[in-house]
């Protein structure tokens, strides 16, 4: 039989956390201290946005430049240079914004030109048919 379960503890302080009797003496509990330093600085490097811009919205190679600056920012983060990483990240962000804006603007202009062109062709076709049928 287990001697720990046979006795009813009269004084709970005489037992340590494992249930063993301590005879009123303090038990040294080993302590482990783990200091965790952040290995990655909390700076956004915009790599995913740069990859998307590079693949789909690479207007005048601005997406490629944004990707280059994003990778440089990530490299600076790994080294621990927070100022350099922030500088490259902000440059990549600005290049991504410019490339995305210009690409969307060009797409909007193309769509507007196509719609206007279709209406012009329809109008021209209607005028041409009324001219031929009028003779």
GROMACS .gro file of N, CA, C and O in nm:
model
  540
    1UNK      N    1   0.082  -0.117   0.000
    1UNK     CA    2   0.000   0.000   0.000
    1UNK      C    3   0.087   0.125   0.000
    1UNK      O    4   0.197   0.125   0.051
    2UNK      N    5   0.030   0.225  -0.055
    2UNK     CA    6   0.101   0.351  -0.066
    2UNK      C    7   0.086   0.427   0.066
    2UNK      O    8  -0.026   0.451   0.111
    3UNK      N    9   0.196   0.464   0.130
    3UNK     CA   10   0.186   0.531   0.260
    3UNK      C   11   0.124   0.670   0.248
    3UNK      O   12   0.073   0.723   0.346
    4UNK      N   13   0.124   0.729   0.131
    4UNK     CA   14   0.067   0.863   0.119
    4UNK      C   15  -0.084   0.860   0.135
    4UNK      O   16  -0.144   0.953   0.183
    5UNK      N   17  -0.148   0.751   0.094
    5UNK     CA   18  -0.293   0.744   0.099
    5UNK      C   19  -0.347   0.684   0.230
    5UNK      O   20  -0.466   0.691   0.254
    6UNK      N   21  -0.260   0.627   0.312
    6UNK     CA   22  -0.304   0.568   0.437
    6UNK      C   23  -0.326   0.673   0.545
    6UNK      O   24  -0.413   0.658   0.629
    7UNK      N   25  -0.245   0.775   0.542
    7UNK     CA   26  -0.252   0.875   0.646
    7UNK      C   27  -0.344   0.989   0.602
    7UNK      O   28  -0.350   1.025   0.486
    8UNK      N   29  -0.412   1.044   0.697
    8UNK     CA   30  -0.492   1.163   0.671
    8UNK      C   31  -0.406   1.281   0.713
    8UNK      O   32  -0.365   1.288   0.829
    9UNK      N   33  -0.376   1.372   0.622
    9UNK     CA   34  -0.287   1.482   0.660
    9UNK      C   35  -0.357   1.576   0.757
    9UNK      O   36  -0.466   1.623   0.731
   10UNK      N   37  -0.293   1.597   0.868
   10UNK     CA   38  -0.347   1.686   0.969
   10UNK      C   39  -0.310   1.831   0.937
   10UNK      O   40  -0.389   1.920   0.956
   11UNK      N   41  -0.190   1.850   0.890
   11UNK     CA   42  -0.143   1.984   0.855
   11UNK      C   43  -0.105   1.982   0.707
   11UNK      O   44  -0.006   1.921   0.671
   12UNK      N   45  -0.180   2.050   0.622
   12UNK     CA   46  -0.149   2.043   0.480
   12UNK      C   47  -0.016   2.107   0.445
   12UNK      O   48   0.041   2.077   0.342
   13UNK      N   49   0.038   2.193   0.530
   13UNK     CA   50   0.167   2.255   0.501
   13UNK      C   51   0.283   2.157   0.518
   13UNK      O   52   0.393   2.184   0.474
   14UNK      N   53   0.260   2.045   0.582
   14UNK     CA   54   0.369   1.950   0.602
   14UNK      C   55   0.387   1.860   0.481
   14UNK      O   56   0.471   1.773   0.482
   15UNK      N   57   0.309   1.880   0.377
   15UNK     CA   58   0.321   1.802   0.254
   15UNK      C   59   0.353   1.897   0.139
   15UNK      O   60   0.300   2.006   0.129
   16UNK      N   61   0.443   1.852   0.050
   16UNK     CA   62   0.473   1.936  -0.067
   16UNK      C   63   0.374   1.906  -0.179
   16UNK      O   64   0.279   1.830  -0.160
   17UNK      N   65   0.395   1.961  -0.295
   17UNK     CA   66   0.296   1.949  -0.402
   17UNK      C   67   0.287   1.807  -0.458
   17UNK      O   68   0.190   1.772  -0.523
   18UNK      N   69   0.385   1.720  -0.431
   18UNK     CA   70   0.377   1.581  -0.476
   18UNK      C   71   0.305   1.493  -0.375
   18UNK      O   72   0.275   1.377  -0.403
   19UNK      N   73   0.278   1.541  -0.257
   19UNK     CA   74   0.210   1.463  -0.156
   19UNK      C   75   0.304   1.393  -0.060
   19UNK      O   76   0.261   1.312   0.021
   20UNK      N   77   0.433   1.420  -0.070
   20UNK     CA   78   0.529   1.358   0.021
   20UNK      C   79   0.546   1.446   0.144
   20UNK      O   80   0.540   1.568   0.137
   21UNK      N   81   0.573   1.379   0.254
   21UNK     CA   82   0.588   1.451   0.380
   21UNK      C   83   0.722   1.525   0.382
   21UNK      O   84   0.824   1.472   0.340
   22UNK      N   85   0.721   1.648   0.428
   22UNK     CA   86   0.842   1.729   0.426
   22UNK      C   87   0.900   1.754   0.563
   22UNK      O   88   1.005   1.815   0.574
   23UNK      N   89   0.835   1.713   0.667
   23UNK     CA   90   0.880   1.731   0.804
   23UNK      C   91   0.895   1.880   0.839
   23UNK      O   92   0.983   1.918   0.915
   24UNK      N   93   0.814   1.965   0.780
   24UNK     CA   94   0.814   2.106   0.814
   24UNK      C   95   0.929   2.184   0.755
   24UNK      O   96   0.947   2.300   0.785
   25UNK      N   97   1.012   2.123   0.675
   25UNK     CA   98   1.126   2.191   0.617
   25UNK      C   99   1.091   2.236   0.475
   25UNK      O  100   1.012   2.172   0.406
   26UNK      N  101   1.150   2.342   0.435
   26UNK     CA  102   1.125   2.394   0.301
   26UNK      C  103   1.193   2.304   0.197
   26UNK      O  104   1.303   2.255   0.218
   27UNK      N  105   1.124   2.280   0.091
   27UNK     CA  106   1.176   2.198  -0.018
   27UNK      C  107   1.220   2.291  -0.130
   27UNK      O  108   1.144   2.377  -0.174
   28UNK      N  109   1.340   2.274  -0.175
   28UNK     CA  110   1.391   2.356  -0.284
   28UNK      C  111   1.334   2.304  -0.416
   28UNK      O  112   1.350   2.187  -0.449
   29UNK      N  113   1.266   2.389  -0.487
   29UNK     CA  114   1.209   2.353  -0.615
   29UNK      C  115   1.296   2.416  -0.724
   29UNK      O  116   1.319   2.537  -0.722
   30UNK      N  117   1.346   2.334  -0.814
   30UNK     CA  118   1.431   2.392  -0.919
   30UNK      C  119   1.347   2.482  -1.011
   30UNK      O  120   1.235   2.449  -1.047
   31UNK      N  121   1.405   2.596  -1.045
   31UNK     CA  122   1.336   2.690  -1.132
   31UNK      C  123   1.413   2.706  -1.262
   31UNK      O  124   1.536   2.703  -1.261
   32UNK      N  125   1.340   2.719  -1.368
   32UNK     CA  126   1.400   2.740  -1.498
   32UNK      C  127   1.351   2.873  -1.553
   32UNK      O  128   1.231   2.898  -1.558
   33UNK      N  129   1.443   2.957  -1.590
   33UNK     CA  130   1.409   3.087  -1.647
   33UNK      C  131   1.445   3.084  -1.795
   33UNK      O  132   1.560   3.057  -1.830
   34UNK      N  133   1.347   3.109  -1.876
   34UNK     CA  134   1.370   3.112  -2.021
   34UNK      C  135   1.343   3.254  -2.068
   34UNK      O  136   1.232   3.305  -2.053
   35UNK      N  137   1.445   3.316  -2.119
   35UNK     CA  138   1.426   3.451  -2.173
   35UNK      C  139   1.409   3.438  -2.324
   35UNK      O  140   1.496   3.386  -2.393
   36UNK      N  141   1.296   3.485  -2.372
   36UNK     CA  142   1.265   3.475  -2.514
   36UNK      C  143   1.276   3.614  -2.574
   36UNK      O  144   1.200   3.704  -2.540
   37UNK      N  145   1.370   3.628  -2.663
   37UNK     CA  146   1.386   3.754  -2.735
   37UNK      C  147   1.319   3.739  -2.870
   37UNK      O  148   1.325   3.633  -2.931
   38UNK      N  149   1.254   3.842  -2.916
   38UNK     CA  150   1.190   3.830  -3.047
   38UNK      C  151   1.294   3.814  -3.157
   38UNK      O  152   1.382   3.898  -3.172
   39UNK      N  153   1.286   3.704  -3.229
   39UNK     CA  154   1.383   3.679  -3.335
   39UNK      C  155   1.347   3.756  -3.461
   39UNK      O  156   1.432   3.785  -3.542
   40UNK      N  157   1.219   3.789  -3.476
   40UNK     CA  158   1.174   3.865  -3.591
   40UNK      C  159   1.111   3.994  -3.543
   40UNK      O  160   1.022   3.993  -3.458
   41UNK      N  161   1.158   4.104  -3.594
   41UNK     CA  162   1.105   4.232  -3.554
   41UNK      C  163   0.964   4.250  -3.612
   41UNK      O  164   0.935   4.202  -3.721
   42UNK      N  165   0.875   4.318  -3.542
   42UNK     CA  166   0.738   4.333  -3.591
   42UNK      C  167   0.724   4.440  -3.699
   42UNK      O  168   0.649   4.535  -3.684
   43UNK      N  169   0.799   4.427  -3.806
   43UNK     CA  170   0.793   4.522  -3.917
   43UNK      C  171   0.735   4.448  -4.037
   43UNK      O  172   0.782   4.340  -4.073
   44UNK      N  173   0.633   4.506  -4.099
   44UNK     CA  174   0.572   4.443  -4.215
   44UNK      C  175   0.661   4.467  -4.336
   44UNK      O  176   0.698   4.580  -4.365
   45UNK      N  177   0.693   4.361  -4.407
   45UNK     CA  178   0.781   4.375  -4.524
   45UNK      C  179   0.705   4.368  -4.656
   45UNK      O  180   0.764   4.388  -4.760
   46UNK      N  181   0.576   4.341  -4.656
   46UNK     CA  182   0.488   4.345  -4.773
   46UNK      C  183   0.533   4.250  -4.884
   46UNK      O  184   0.518   4.281  -5.003
   47UNK      N  185   0.587   4.134  -4.849
   47UNK     CA  186   0.635   4.041  -4.951
   47UNK      C  187   0.520   3.981  -5.031
   47UNK      O  188   0.529   3.973  -5.154
   48UNK      N  189   0.412   3.942  -4.965
   48UNK     CA  190   0.301   3.882  -5.039
   48UNK      C  191   0.238   3.982  -5.135
   48UNK      O  192   0.205   3.947  -5.250
   49UNK      N  193   0.220   4.103  -5.091
   49UNK     CA  194   0.165   4.206  -5.178
   49UNK      C  195   0.259   4.231  -5.295
   49UNK      O  196   0.215   4.249  -5.409
   50UNK      N  197   0.389   4.230  -5.270
   50UNK     CA  198   0.487   4.252  -5.376
   50UNK      C  199   0.487   4.138  -5.477
   50UNK      O  200   0.500   4.162  -5.598
   51UNK      N  201   0.472   4.016  -5.428
   51UNK     CA  202   0.466   3.902  -5.520
   51UNK      C  203   0.341   3.913  -5.608
   51UNK      O  204   0.347   3.892  -5.730
   52UNK      N  205   0.227   3.946  -5.547
   52UNK     CA  206   0.103   3.963  -5.624
   52UNK      C  207   0.119   4.075  -5.727
   52UNK      O  208   0.079   4.061  -5.843
   53UNK      N  209   0.177   4.187  -5.685
   53UNK     CA  210   0.198   4.298  -5.777
   53UNK      C  211   0.295   4.261  -5.888
   53UNK      O  212   0.275   4.298  -6.003
   54UNK      N  213   0.397   4.187  -5.854
   54UNK     CA  214   0.496   4.145  -5.954
   54UNK      C  215   0.433   4.053  -6.058
   54UNK      O  216   0.460   4.065  -6.177
   55UNK      N  217   0.348   3.962  -6.014
   55UNK     CA  218   0.290   3.865  -6.107
   55UNK      C  219   0.176   3.926  -6.188
   55UNK      O  220   0.169   3.908  -6.310
   56UNK      N  221   0.087   4.000  -6.124
   56UNK     CA  222  -0.035   4.044  -6.191
   56UNK      C  223  -0.037   4.192  -6.230
   56UNK      O  224  -0.109   4.231  -6.321
   57UNK      N  225   0.035   4.276  -6.160
   57UNK     CA  226   0.025   4.420  -6.183
   57UNK      C  227   0.163   4.484  -6.199
   57UNK      O  228   0.193   4.586  -6.139
   58UNK      N  229   0.245   4.428  -6.282
   58UNK     CA  230   0.384   4.473  -6.296
   58UNK      C  231   0.392   4.587  -6.397
   58UNK      O  232   0.449   4.573  -6.505
   59UNK      N  233   0.337   4.702  -6.361
   59UNK     CA  234   0.337   4.817  -6.451
   59UNK      C  235   0.475   4.882  -6.450
   59UNK      O  236   0.525   4.927  -6.346
   60UNK      N  237   0.540   4.887  -6.564
   60UNK     CA  238   0.674   4.947  -6.580
   60UNK      C  239   0.774   4.890  -6.480
   60UNK      O  240   0.858   4.963  -6.425
   61UNK      N  241   0.764   4.764  -6.449
   61UNK     CA  242   0.854   4.692  -6.357
   61UNK      C  243   0.849   4.745  -6.214
   61UNK      O  244   0.941   4.721  -6.134
   62UNK      N  245   0.744   4.817  -6.178
   62UNK     CA  246   0.731   4.865  -6.040
   62UNK      C  247   0.704   4.750  -5.944
   62UNK      O  248   0.747   4.754  -5.829
   63UNK      N  249   0.634   4.646  -5.990
   63UNK     CA  250   0.611   4.528  -5.907
   63UNK      C  251   0.740   4.456  -5.876
   63UNK      O  252   0.761   4.408  -5.765
   64UNK      N  253   0.828   4.449  -5.975
   64UNK     CA  254   0.958   4.385  -5.953
   64UNK      C  255   1.041   4.465  -5.853
   64UNK      O  256   1.104   4.407  -5.763
   65UNK      N  257   1.041   4.597  -5.868
   65UNK     CA  258   1.115   4.680  -5.772
   65UNK      C  259   1.058   4.667  -5.632
   65UNK      O  260   1.134   4.663  -5.534
   66UNK      N  261   0.927   4.661  -5.621
   66UNK     CA  262   0.865   4.643  -5.489
   66UNK      C  263   0.907   4.510  -5.428
   66UNK      O  264   0.933   4.502  -5.308
   67UNK      N  265   0.913   4.406  -5.511
   67UNK     CA  266   0.956   4.275  -5.461
   67UNK      C  267   1.102   4.279  -5.414
   67UNK      O  268   1.136   4.223  -5.310
   68UNK      N  269   1.185   4.349  -5.487
   68UNK     CA  270   1.327   4.362  -5.447
   68UNK      C  271   1.338   4.432  -5.312
   68UNK      O  272   1.410   4.387  -5.222
   69UNK      N  273   1.265   4.541  -5.296
   69UNK     CA  274   1.271   4.615  -5.169
   69UNK      C  275   1.209   4.535  -5.054
   69UNK      O  276   1.254   4.544  -4.940
   70UNK      N  277   1.108   4.455  -5.084
   70UNK     CA  278   1.049   4.370  -4.980
   70UNK      C  279   1.148   4.265  -4.932
   70UNK      O  280   1.158   4.237  -4.813
   71UNK      N  281   1.220   4.206  -5.026
   71UNK     CA  282   1.320   4.106  -4.987
   71UNK      C  283   1.434   4.172  -4.909
   71UNK      O  284   1.484   4.116  -4.811
   72UNK      N  285   1.474   4.291  -4.951
   72UNK     CA  286   1.577   4.363  -4.875
   72UNK      C  287   1.529   4.394  -4.733
   72UNK      O  288   1.606   4.385  -4.638
   73UNK      N  289   1.402   4.431  -4.720
   73UNK     CA  290   1.346   4.457  -4.588
   73UNK      C  291   1.348   4.333  -4.502
   73UNK      O  292   1.381   4.338  -4.383
   74UNK      N  293   1.311   4.219  -4.561
   74UNK     CA  294   1.313   4.093  -4.485
   74UNK      C  295   1.455   4.057  -4.444
   74UNK      O  296   1.479   4.011  -4.332
   75UNK      N  297   1.552   4.081  -4.531
   75UNK     CA  298   1.692   4.054  -4.496
   75UNK      C  299   1.738   4.144  -4.381
   75UNK      O  300   1.809   4.098  -4.291
   76UNK      N  301   1.700   4.270  -4.383
   76UNK     CA  302   1.736   4.361  -4.276
   76UNK      C  303   1.673   4.319  -4.144
   76UNK      O  304   1.731   4.335  -4.038
   77UNK      N  305   1.550   4.265  -4.151
   77UNK     CA  306   1.484   4.216  -4.029
   77UNK      C  307   1.560   4.099  -3.970
   77UNK      O  308   1.577   4.089  -3.848
   78UNK      N  309   1.606   4.009  -4.055
   78UNK     CA  310   1.679   3.892  -4.007
   78UNK      C  311   1.809   3.934  -3.940
   78UNK      O  312   1.848   3.880  -3.836
   79UNK      N  313   1.875   4.033  -3.997
   79UNK     CA  314   2.002   4.081  -3.940
   79UNK      C  315   1.978   4.156  -3.810
   79UNK      O  316   2.063   4.157  -3.721
   80UNK      N  317   1.860   4.219  -3.796
   80UNK     CA  318   1.829   4.293  -3.675
   80UNK      C  319   1.834   4.442  -3.693
   80UNK      O  320   1.824   4.518  -3.596
   81UNK      N  321   1.848   4.488  -3.816
   81UNK     CA  322   1.854   4.631  -3.846
   81UNK      C  323   1.711   4.682  -3.866
   81UNK      O  324   1.654   4.674  -3.974
   82UNK      N  325   1.652   4.733  -3.759
   82UNK     CA  326   1.512   4.777  -3.764
   82UNK      C  327   1.495   4.900  -3.850
   82UNK      O  328   1.396   4.912  -3.923
   83UNK      N  329   1.587   4.994  -3.845
   83UNK     CA  330   1.574   5.117  -3.924
   83UNK      C  331   1.583   5.086  -4.073
   83UNK      O  332   1.505   5.138  -4.153
   84UNK      N  333   1.680   5.004  -4.111
   84UNK     CA  334   1.694   4.966  -4.252
   84UNK      C  335   1.574   4.887  -4.301
   84UNK      O  336   1.526   4.908  -4.413
   85UNK      N  337   1.524   4.797  -4.218
   85UNK     CA  338   1.407   4.717  -4.256
   85UNK      C  339   1.285   4.806  -4.274
   85UNK      O  340   1.207   4.788  -4.369
   86UNK      N  341   1.267   4.904  -4.185
   86UNK     CA  342   1.154   4.996  -4.197
   86UNK      C  343   1.165   5.081  -4.323
   86UNK      O  344   1.066   5.106  -4.391
   87UNK      N  345   1.285   5.125  -4.356
   87UNK     CA  346   1.307   5.207  -4.475
   87UNK      C  347   1.273   5.129  -4.602
   87UNK      O  348   1.199   5.178  -4.689
   88UNK      N  349   1.326   5.007  -4.614
   88UNK     CA  350   1.298   4.925  -4.732
   88UNK      C  351   1.151   4.885  -4.738
   88UNK      O  352   1.092   4.879  -4.847
   89UNK      N  353   1.089   4.860  -4.624
   89UNK     CA  354   0.947   4.822  -4.622
   89UNK      C  355   0.860   4.937  -4.667
   89UNK      O  356   0.763   4.917  -4.742
   90UNK      N  357   0.891   5.058  -4.624
   90UNK     CA  358   0.809   5.172  -4.666
   90UNK      C  359   0.828   5.199  -4.815
   90UNK      O  360   0.731   5.236  -4.884
   91UNK      N  361   0.949   5.181  -4.867
   91UNK     CA  362   0.971   5.196  -5.011
   91UNK      C  363   0.893   5.091  -5.089
   91UNK      O  364   0.831   5.123  -5.192
   92UNK      N  365   0.894   4.968  -5.042
   92UNK     CA  366   0.818   4.861  -5.108
   92UNK      C  367   0.669   4.891  -5.104
   92UNK      O  368   0.597   4.868  -5.203
   93UNK      N  369   0.621   4.944  -4.994
   93UNK     CA  370   0.478   4.976  -4.982
   93UNK      C  371   0.439   5.085  -5.082
   93UNK      O  372   0.336   5.075  -5.149
   94UNK      N  373   0.520   5.189  -5.092
   94UNK     CA  374   0.491   5.298  -5.186
   94UNK      C  375   0.493   5.246  -5.330
   94UNK      O  376   0.403   5.279  -5.410
   95UNK      N  377   0.591   5.163  -5.364
   95UNK     CA  378   0.598   5.108  -5.500
   95UNK      C  379   0.478   5.018  -5.528
   95UNK      O  380   0.424   5.019  -5.639
   96UNK      N  381   0.436   4.940  -5.430
   96UNK     CA  382   0.317   4.856  -5.447
   96UNK      C  383   0.192   4.941  -5.470
   96UNK      O  384   0.108   4.908  -5.554
   97UNK      N  385   0.179   5.048  -5.394
   97UNK     CA  386   0.062   5.135  -5.409
   97UNK      C  387   0.062   5.199  -5.547
   97UNK      O  388  -0.041   5.203  -5.615
   98UNK      N  389   0.177   5.248  -5.591
   98UNK     CA  390   0.184   5.313  -5.722
   98UNK      C  391   0.154   5.213  -5.834
   98UNK      O  392   0.077   5.242  -5.925
   99UNK      N  393   0.216   5.095  -5.826
   99UNK     CA  394   0.194   4.993  -5.931
   99UNK      C  395   0.049   4.948  -5.934
   99UNK      O  396  -0.011   4.935  -6.042
  100UNK      N  397  -0.011   4.926  -5.818
  100UNK     CA  398  -0.151   4.883  -5.813
  100UNK      C  399  -0.243   4.992  -5.867
  100UNK      O  400  -0.334   4.964  -5.946
  101UNK      N  401  -0.219   5.116  -5.827
  101UNK     CA  402  -0.303   5.226  -5.872
  101UNK      C  403  -0.293   5.246  -6.023
  101UNK      O  404  -0.395   5.260  -6.091
  102UNK      N  405  -0.172   5.248  -6.075
  102UNK     CA  406  -0.155   5.268  -6.219
  102UNK      C  407  -0.215   5.153  -6.300
  102UNK      O  408  -0.278   5.176  -6.403
  103UNK      N  409  -0.197   5.031  -6.253
  103UNK     CA  410  -0.254   4.917  -6.325
  103UNK      C  411  -0.406   4.922  -6.325
  103UNK      O  412  -0.470   4.900  -6.428
  104UNK      N  413  -0.466   4.951  -6.209
  104UNK     CA  414  -0.612   4.960  -6.203
  104UNK      C  415  -0.663   5.078  -6.286
  104UNK      O  416  -0.770   5.069  -6.349
  105UNK      N  417  -0.590   5.187  -6.290
  105UNK     CA  418  -0.628   5.302  -6.371
  105UNK      C  419  -0.624   5.266  -6.519
  105UNK      O  420  -0.717   5.301  -6.594
  106UNK      N  421  -0.521   5.196  -6.562
  106UNK     CA  422  -0.512   5.155  -6.703
  106UNK      C  423  -0.623   5.057  -6.738
  106UNK      O  424  -0.683   5.066  -6.845
  107UNK      N  425  -0.653   4.965  -6.647
  107UNK     CA  426  -0.762   4.870  -6.672
  107UNK      C  427  -0.895   4.945  -6.684
  107UNK      O  428  -0.976   4.917  -6.773
  108UNK      N  429  -0.918   5.043  -6.598
  108UNK     CA  430  -1.041   5.122  -6.604
  108UNK      C  431  -1.049   5.200  -6.734
  108UNK      O  432  -1.155   5.207  -6.798
  109UNK      N  433  -0.938   5.259  -6.777
  109UNK     CA  434  -0.937   5.334  -6.903
  109UNK      C  435  -0.965   5.242  -7.021
  109UNK      O  436  -1.042   5.278  -7.112
  110UNK      N  437  -0.907   5.124  -7.022
  110UNK     CA  438  -0.930   5.028  -7.130
  110UNK      C  439  -1.077   4.987  -7.134
  110UNK      O  440  -1.139   4.981  -7.242
  111UNK      N  441  -1.136   4.961  -7.019
  111UNK     CA  442  -1.278   4.923  -7.015
  111UNK      C  443  -1.365   5.038  -7.066
  111UNK      O  444  -1.458   5.017  -7.145
  112UNK      N  445  -1.334   5.160  -7.024
  112UNK     CA  446  -1.412   5.276  -7.070
  112UNK      C  447  -1.398   5.294  -7.221
  112UNK      O  448  -1.496   5.318  -7.291
  113UNK      N  449  -1.276   5.279  -7.273
  113UNK     CA  450  -1.255   5.292  -7.416
  113UNK      C  451  -1.328   5.183  -7.494
  113UNK      O  452  -1.383   5.209  -7.603
  114UNK      N  453  -1.330   5.062  -7.440
  114UNK     CA  454  -1.403   4.954  -7.507
  114UNK      C  455  -1.553   4.982  -7.510
  114UNK      O  456  -1.619   4.961  -7.613
  115UNK      N  457  -1.608   5.028  -7.400
  115UNK     CA  458  -1.752   5.057  -7.395
  115UNK      C  459  -1.785   5.171  -7.490
  115UNK      O  460  -1.882   5.163  -7.568
  116UNK      N  461  -1.705   5.278  -7.488
  116UNK     CA  462  -1.729   5.390  -7.579
  116UNK      C  463  -1.713   5.345  -7.724
  116UNK      O  464  -1.792   5.384  -7.811
  117UNK      N  465  -1.614   5.262  -7.751
  117UNK     CA  466  -1.593   5.211  -7.887
  117UNK      C  467  -1.709   5.127  -7.935
  117UNK      O  468  -1.750   5.138  -8.051
  118UNK      N  469  -1.764   5.044  -7.848
  118UNK     CA  470  -1.879   4.962  -7.887
  118UNK      C  471  -1.998   5.051  -7.920
  118UNK      O  472  -2.068   5.029  -8.020
  119UNK      N  473  -2.021   5.156  -7.840
  119UNK     CA  474  -2.132   5.247  -7.869
  119UNK      C  475  -2.107   5.325  -7.998
  119UNK      O  476  -2.200   5.351  -8.076
  120UNK      N  477  -1.983   5.362  -8.022
  120UNK     CA  478  -1.951   5.433  -8.146
  120UNK      C  479  -1.973   5.344  -8.268
  120UNK      O  480  -2.027   5.388  -8.369
  121UNK      N  481  -1.931   5.219  -8.258
  121UNK     CA  482  -1.950   5.125  -8.368
  121UNK      C  483  -2.098   5.100  -8.392
  121UNK      O  484  -2.145   5.097  -8.506
  122UNK      N  485  -2.174   5.085  -8.284
  122UNK     CA  486  -2.319   5.065  -8.299
  122UNK      C  487  -2.384   5.187  -8.362
  122UNK      O  488  -2.470   5.175  -8.450
  123UNK      N  489  -2.343   5.305  -8.319
  123UNK     CA  490  -2.398   5.428  -8.376
  123UNK      C  491  -2.359   5.440  -8.524
  123UNK      O  492  -2.442   5.476  -8.608
  124UNK      N  493  -2.234   5.411  -8.557
  124UNK     CA  494  -2.189   5.417  -8.695
  124UNK      C  495  -2.264   5.315  -8.781
  124UNK      O  496  -2.304   5.345  -8.894
  125UNK      N  497  -2.283   5.196  -8.728
  125UNK     CA  498  -2.354   5.092  -8.801
  125UNK      C  499  -2.499   5.133  -8.826
  125UNK      O  500  -2.554   5.112  -8.936
  126UNK      N  501  -2.562   5.196  -8.729
  126UNK     CA  502  -2.701   5.240  -8.745
  126UNK      C  503  -2.709   5.351  -8.850
  126UNK      O  504  -2.799   5.352  -8.934
  127UNK      N  505  -2.615   5.444  -8.848
  127UNK     CA  506  -2.614   5.550  -8.948
  127UNK      C  507  -2.588   5.495  -9.087
  127UNK      O  508  -2.647   5.538  -9.185
  128UNK      N  509  -2.499   5.397  -9.096
  128UNK     CA  510  -2.465   5.339  -9.226
  128UNK      C  511  -2.586   5.266  -9.285
  128UNK      O  512  -2.614   5.278  -9.405
  129UNK      N  513  -2.658   5.193  -9.201
  129UNK     CA  514  -2.777   5.121  -9.251
  129UNK      C  515  -2.886   5.219  -9.292
  129UNK      O  516  -2.955   5.197  -9.393
  130UNK      N  517  -2.909   5.326  -9.219
  130UNK     CA  518  -3.011   5.423  -9.257
  130UNK      C  519  -2.970   5.497  -9.384
  130UNK      O  520  -3.054   5.533  -9.467
  131UNK      N  521  -2.843   5.517  -9.409
  131UNK     CA  522  -2.796   5.582  -9.530
  131UNK      C  523  -2.818   5.493  -9.651
  131UNK      O  524  -2.862   5.539  -9.757
  132UNK      N  525  -2.786   5.359  -9.636
  132UNK     CA  526  -2.803   5.267  -9.748
  132UNK      C  527  -2.950   5.240  -9.778
  132UNK      O  528  -2.988   5.223  -9.893
  133UNK      N  529  -3.034   5.233  -9.677
  133UNK     CA  530  -3.175   5.206  -9.701
  133UNK      C  531  -3.250   5.328  -9.751
  133UNK      O  532  -3.356   5.319  -9.809
  134UNK      N  533  -3.195   5.445  -9.729
  134UNK     CA  534  -3.261   5.566  -9.773
  134UNK      C  535  -3.252   5.586  -9.923
  134UNK      O  536  -3.330   5.656  -9.983
  135UNK      N  537  -3.160   5.522  -9.993
  135UNK     CA  538  -3.144   5.539 -10.137
  135UNK      C  539  -3.233   5.453 -10.216
  135UNK      O  540  -3.284   5.362 -10.216
   0.00000   0.00000   0.00000
